[in-house]
Short mmCIF file of C-alpha atoms in Angstrom, two decimals:
data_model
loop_
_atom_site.label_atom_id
_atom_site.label_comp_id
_atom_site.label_asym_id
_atom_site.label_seq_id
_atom_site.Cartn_x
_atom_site.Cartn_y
_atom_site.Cartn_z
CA UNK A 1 -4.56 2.90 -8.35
CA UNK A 2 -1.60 5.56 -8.68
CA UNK A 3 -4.03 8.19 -10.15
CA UNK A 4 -6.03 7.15 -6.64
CA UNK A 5 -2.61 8.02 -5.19
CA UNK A 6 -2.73 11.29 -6.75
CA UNK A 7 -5.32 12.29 -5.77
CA UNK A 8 -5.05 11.54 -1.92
CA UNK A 9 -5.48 13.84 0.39
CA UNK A 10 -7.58 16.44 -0.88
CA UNK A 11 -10.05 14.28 -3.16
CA UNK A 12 -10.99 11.29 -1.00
CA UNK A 13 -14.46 10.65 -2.63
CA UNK A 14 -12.94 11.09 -6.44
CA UNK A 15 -9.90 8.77 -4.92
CA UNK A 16 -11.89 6.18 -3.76
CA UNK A 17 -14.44 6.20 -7.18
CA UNK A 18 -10.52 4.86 -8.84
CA UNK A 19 -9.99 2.34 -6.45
CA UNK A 20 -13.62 1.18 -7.23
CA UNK A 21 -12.39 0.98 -10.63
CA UNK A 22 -9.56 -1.14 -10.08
CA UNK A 23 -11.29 -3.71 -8.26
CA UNK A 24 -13.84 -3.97 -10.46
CA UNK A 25 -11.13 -4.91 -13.34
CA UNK A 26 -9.57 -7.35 -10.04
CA UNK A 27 -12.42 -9.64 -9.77
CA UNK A 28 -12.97 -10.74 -12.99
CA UNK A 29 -9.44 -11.57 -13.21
CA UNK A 30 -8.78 -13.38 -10.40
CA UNK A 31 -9.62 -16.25 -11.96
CA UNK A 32 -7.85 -16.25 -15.32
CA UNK A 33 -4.22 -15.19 -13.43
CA UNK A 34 -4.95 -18.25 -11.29
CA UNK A 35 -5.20 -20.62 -14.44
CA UNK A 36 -1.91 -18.75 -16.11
CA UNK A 37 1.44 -20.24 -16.75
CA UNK A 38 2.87 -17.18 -18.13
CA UNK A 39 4.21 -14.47 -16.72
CA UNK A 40 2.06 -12.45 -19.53
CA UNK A 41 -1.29 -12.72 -19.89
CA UNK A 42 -3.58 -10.95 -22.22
CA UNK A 43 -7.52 -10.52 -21.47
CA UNK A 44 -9.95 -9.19 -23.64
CA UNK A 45 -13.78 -8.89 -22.37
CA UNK A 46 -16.48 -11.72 -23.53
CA UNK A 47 -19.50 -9.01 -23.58
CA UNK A 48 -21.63 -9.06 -26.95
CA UNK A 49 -19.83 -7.33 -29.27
CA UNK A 50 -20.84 -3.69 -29.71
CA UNK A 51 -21.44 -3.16 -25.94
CA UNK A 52 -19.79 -0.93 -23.79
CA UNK A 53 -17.59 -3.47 -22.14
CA UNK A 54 -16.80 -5.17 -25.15
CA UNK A 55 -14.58 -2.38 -25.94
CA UNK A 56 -12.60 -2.71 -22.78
CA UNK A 57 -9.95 -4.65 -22.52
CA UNK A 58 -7.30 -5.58 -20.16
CA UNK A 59 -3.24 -6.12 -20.89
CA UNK A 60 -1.70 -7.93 -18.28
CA UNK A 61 2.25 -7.78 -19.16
CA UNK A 62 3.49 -8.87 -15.38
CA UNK A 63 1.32 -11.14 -13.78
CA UNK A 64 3.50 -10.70 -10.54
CA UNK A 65 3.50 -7.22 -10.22
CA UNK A 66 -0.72 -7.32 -11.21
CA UNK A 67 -0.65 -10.00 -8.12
CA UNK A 68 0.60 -7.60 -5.82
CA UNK A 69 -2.43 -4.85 -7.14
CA UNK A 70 -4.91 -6.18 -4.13
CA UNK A 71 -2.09 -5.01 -1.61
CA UNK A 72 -1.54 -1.78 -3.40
CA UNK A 73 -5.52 -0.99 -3.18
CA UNK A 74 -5.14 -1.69 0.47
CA UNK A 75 -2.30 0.36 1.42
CA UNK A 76 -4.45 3.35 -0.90
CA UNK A 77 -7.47 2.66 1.35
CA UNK A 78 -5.14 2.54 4.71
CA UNK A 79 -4.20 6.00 3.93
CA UNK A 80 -7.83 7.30 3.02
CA UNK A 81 -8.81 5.99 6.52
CA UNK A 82 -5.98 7.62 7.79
CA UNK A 83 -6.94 11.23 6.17
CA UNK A 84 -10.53 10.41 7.90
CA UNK A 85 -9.26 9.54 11.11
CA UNK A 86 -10.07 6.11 11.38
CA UNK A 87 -7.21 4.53 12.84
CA UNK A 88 -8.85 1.20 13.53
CA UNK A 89 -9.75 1.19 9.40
CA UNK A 90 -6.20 2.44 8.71
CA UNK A 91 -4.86 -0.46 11.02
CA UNK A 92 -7.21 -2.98 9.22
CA UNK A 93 -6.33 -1.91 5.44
CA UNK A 94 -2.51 -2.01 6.01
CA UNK A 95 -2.26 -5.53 7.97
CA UNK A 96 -4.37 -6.83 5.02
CA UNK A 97 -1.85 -5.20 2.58
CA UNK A 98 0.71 -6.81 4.54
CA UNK A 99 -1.05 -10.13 3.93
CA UNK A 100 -1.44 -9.40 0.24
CA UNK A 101 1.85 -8.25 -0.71
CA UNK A 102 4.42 -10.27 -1.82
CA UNK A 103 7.50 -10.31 0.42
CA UNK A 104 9.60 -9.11 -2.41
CA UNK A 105 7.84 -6.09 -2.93
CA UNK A 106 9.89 -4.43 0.08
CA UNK A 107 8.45 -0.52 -1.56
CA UNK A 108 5.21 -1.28 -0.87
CA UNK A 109 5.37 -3.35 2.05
CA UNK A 110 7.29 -0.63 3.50
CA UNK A 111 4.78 2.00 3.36
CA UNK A 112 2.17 -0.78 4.76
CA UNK A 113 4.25 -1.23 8.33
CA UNK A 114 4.71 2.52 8.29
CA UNK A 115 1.12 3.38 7.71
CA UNK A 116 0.58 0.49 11.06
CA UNK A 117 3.15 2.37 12.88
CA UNK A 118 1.46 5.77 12.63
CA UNK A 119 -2.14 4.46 13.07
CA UNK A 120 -0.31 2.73 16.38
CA UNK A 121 1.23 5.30 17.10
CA UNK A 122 -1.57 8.06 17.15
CA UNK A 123 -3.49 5.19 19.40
CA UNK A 124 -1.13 5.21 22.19
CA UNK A 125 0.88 2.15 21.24
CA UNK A 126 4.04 3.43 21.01
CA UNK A 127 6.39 0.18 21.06
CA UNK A 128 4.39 -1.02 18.41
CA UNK A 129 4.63 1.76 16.42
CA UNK A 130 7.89 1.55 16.58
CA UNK A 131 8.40 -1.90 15.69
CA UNK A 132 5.90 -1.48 12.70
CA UNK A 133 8.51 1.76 11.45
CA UNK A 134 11.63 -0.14 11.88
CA UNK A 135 10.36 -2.95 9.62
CA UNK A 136 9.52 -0.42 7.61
CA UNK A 137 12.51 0.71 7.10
CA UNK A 138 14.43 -2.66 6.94
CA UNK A 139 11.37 -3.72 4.72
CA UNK A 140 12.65 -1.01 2.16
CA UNK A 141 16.43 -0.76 2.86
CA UNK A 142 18.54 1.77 2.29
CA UNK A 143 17.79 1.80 -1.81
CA UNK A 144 14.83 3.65 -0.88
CA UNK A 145 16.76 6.96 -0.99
CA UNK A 146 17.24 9.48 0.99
CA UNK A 147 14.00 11.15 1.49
CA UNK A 148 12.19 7.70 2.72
CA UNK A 149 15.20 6.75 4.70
CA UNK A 150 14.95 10.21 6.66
CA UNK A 151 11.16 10.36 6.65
CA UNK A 152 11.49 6.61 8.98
CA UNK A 153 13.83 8.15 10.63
CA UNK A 154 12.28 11.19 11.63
CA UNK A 155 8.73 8.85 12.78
CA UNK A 156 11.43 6.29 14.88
CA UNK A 157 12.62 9.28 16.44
CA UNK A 158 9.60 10.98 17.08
CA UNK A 159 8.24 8.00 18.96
CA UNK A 160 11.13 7.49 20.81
CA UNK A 161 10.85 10.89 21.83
CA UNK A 162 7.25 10.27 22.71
CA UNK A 163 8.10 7.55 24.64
CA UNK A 164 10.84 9.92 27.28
CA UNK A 165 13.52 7.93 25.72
CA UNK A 166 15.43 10.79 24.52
CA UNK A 167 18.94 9.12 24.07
CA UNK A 168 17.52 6.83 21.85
CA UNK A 169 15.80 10.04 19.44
CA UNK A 170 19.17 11.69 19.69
CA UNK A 171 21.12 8.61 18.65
CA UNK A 172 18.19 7.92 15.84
CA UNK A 173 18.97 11.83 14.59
CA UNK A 174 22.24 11.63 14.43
CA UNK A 175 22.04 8.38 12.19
#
């Protein structure tokens, strides 16, 4: 999923063939993390041996963060139907990353409100663009650092300005 990351922009179709990838190791494992007690869980393929997926396996070491791998997937596809334009696909993938993610993954769950808050936000719906941003933001905290921090910033004041309410985007600058 990261090297999908990497590869977004510029490479949708090689970015998507990765996220392909990772849910095809997802479904098959859906089941076994259900049945696990332990926070580590180590898979190995049942194929024949001496096939080709024999001689994959699968190391699980945090079943929690491997839980939250759906949402991830979702918030990659949110941004490839963001790069395409589609803002009601964009909208779609990063509510259902919302869904997915666990509430204490605040980094992720962050970039899912923000990627709602642009697609709103490049639809006309500028309050809840806003709203989606701000929980964002709160969503991450301040131990983001300083470049996400400003980067919410910069969108909350941005709409703000779109919206005529230009106290408001001067106060949100100055902060």
């Amino acid at each position: 999923v990261y090297y999908a990351f990497t590869l977004l922009p510029g490479e949708l179709d090689a970015a998507d063939a990765r996220l392909q990838d990772a849910e095809r190791w997802l479904q098959p494992m859906a089941d076994i993390l259900e049945r696990s007690q332990t926070p580590s869980v180590e898979v190995y393929s049942t194929a024949a041996p001496g096939t080709f997926e024999h001689s994959q396996r699968m190391v699980v070491v945090n079943a929690e963060e491997f839980r939250s791998l759906p949402g991830t997937i979702a918030i990659a596809r949110a941004y490839c139907a963001g790069a395409l334009g589609d803002l009601s696909g964009t909208l779609q993938y990063a509510r259902q990353a919302l869904d997915l993610l666990p509430a204490s993954d605040w980094f992720w769950r962050g970039a899912a409100a923000a990627l709602v808050g642009i697609a709103a936000w490049r639809s006309g719906d500028l309050e809840t663009a806003y709203r989606a941003v701000a929980d964002g933001m709160a969503s991450t905290g301040m131990t983001s650092g300083i470049s996400a921090t400003t980067s919410f910033m910069f969108l909350l004041a941005d709409i703000r300005l779109a919206q005529g309410r230009l106290r408001d985007a001067s106060r949100t600058c100055q902060q």
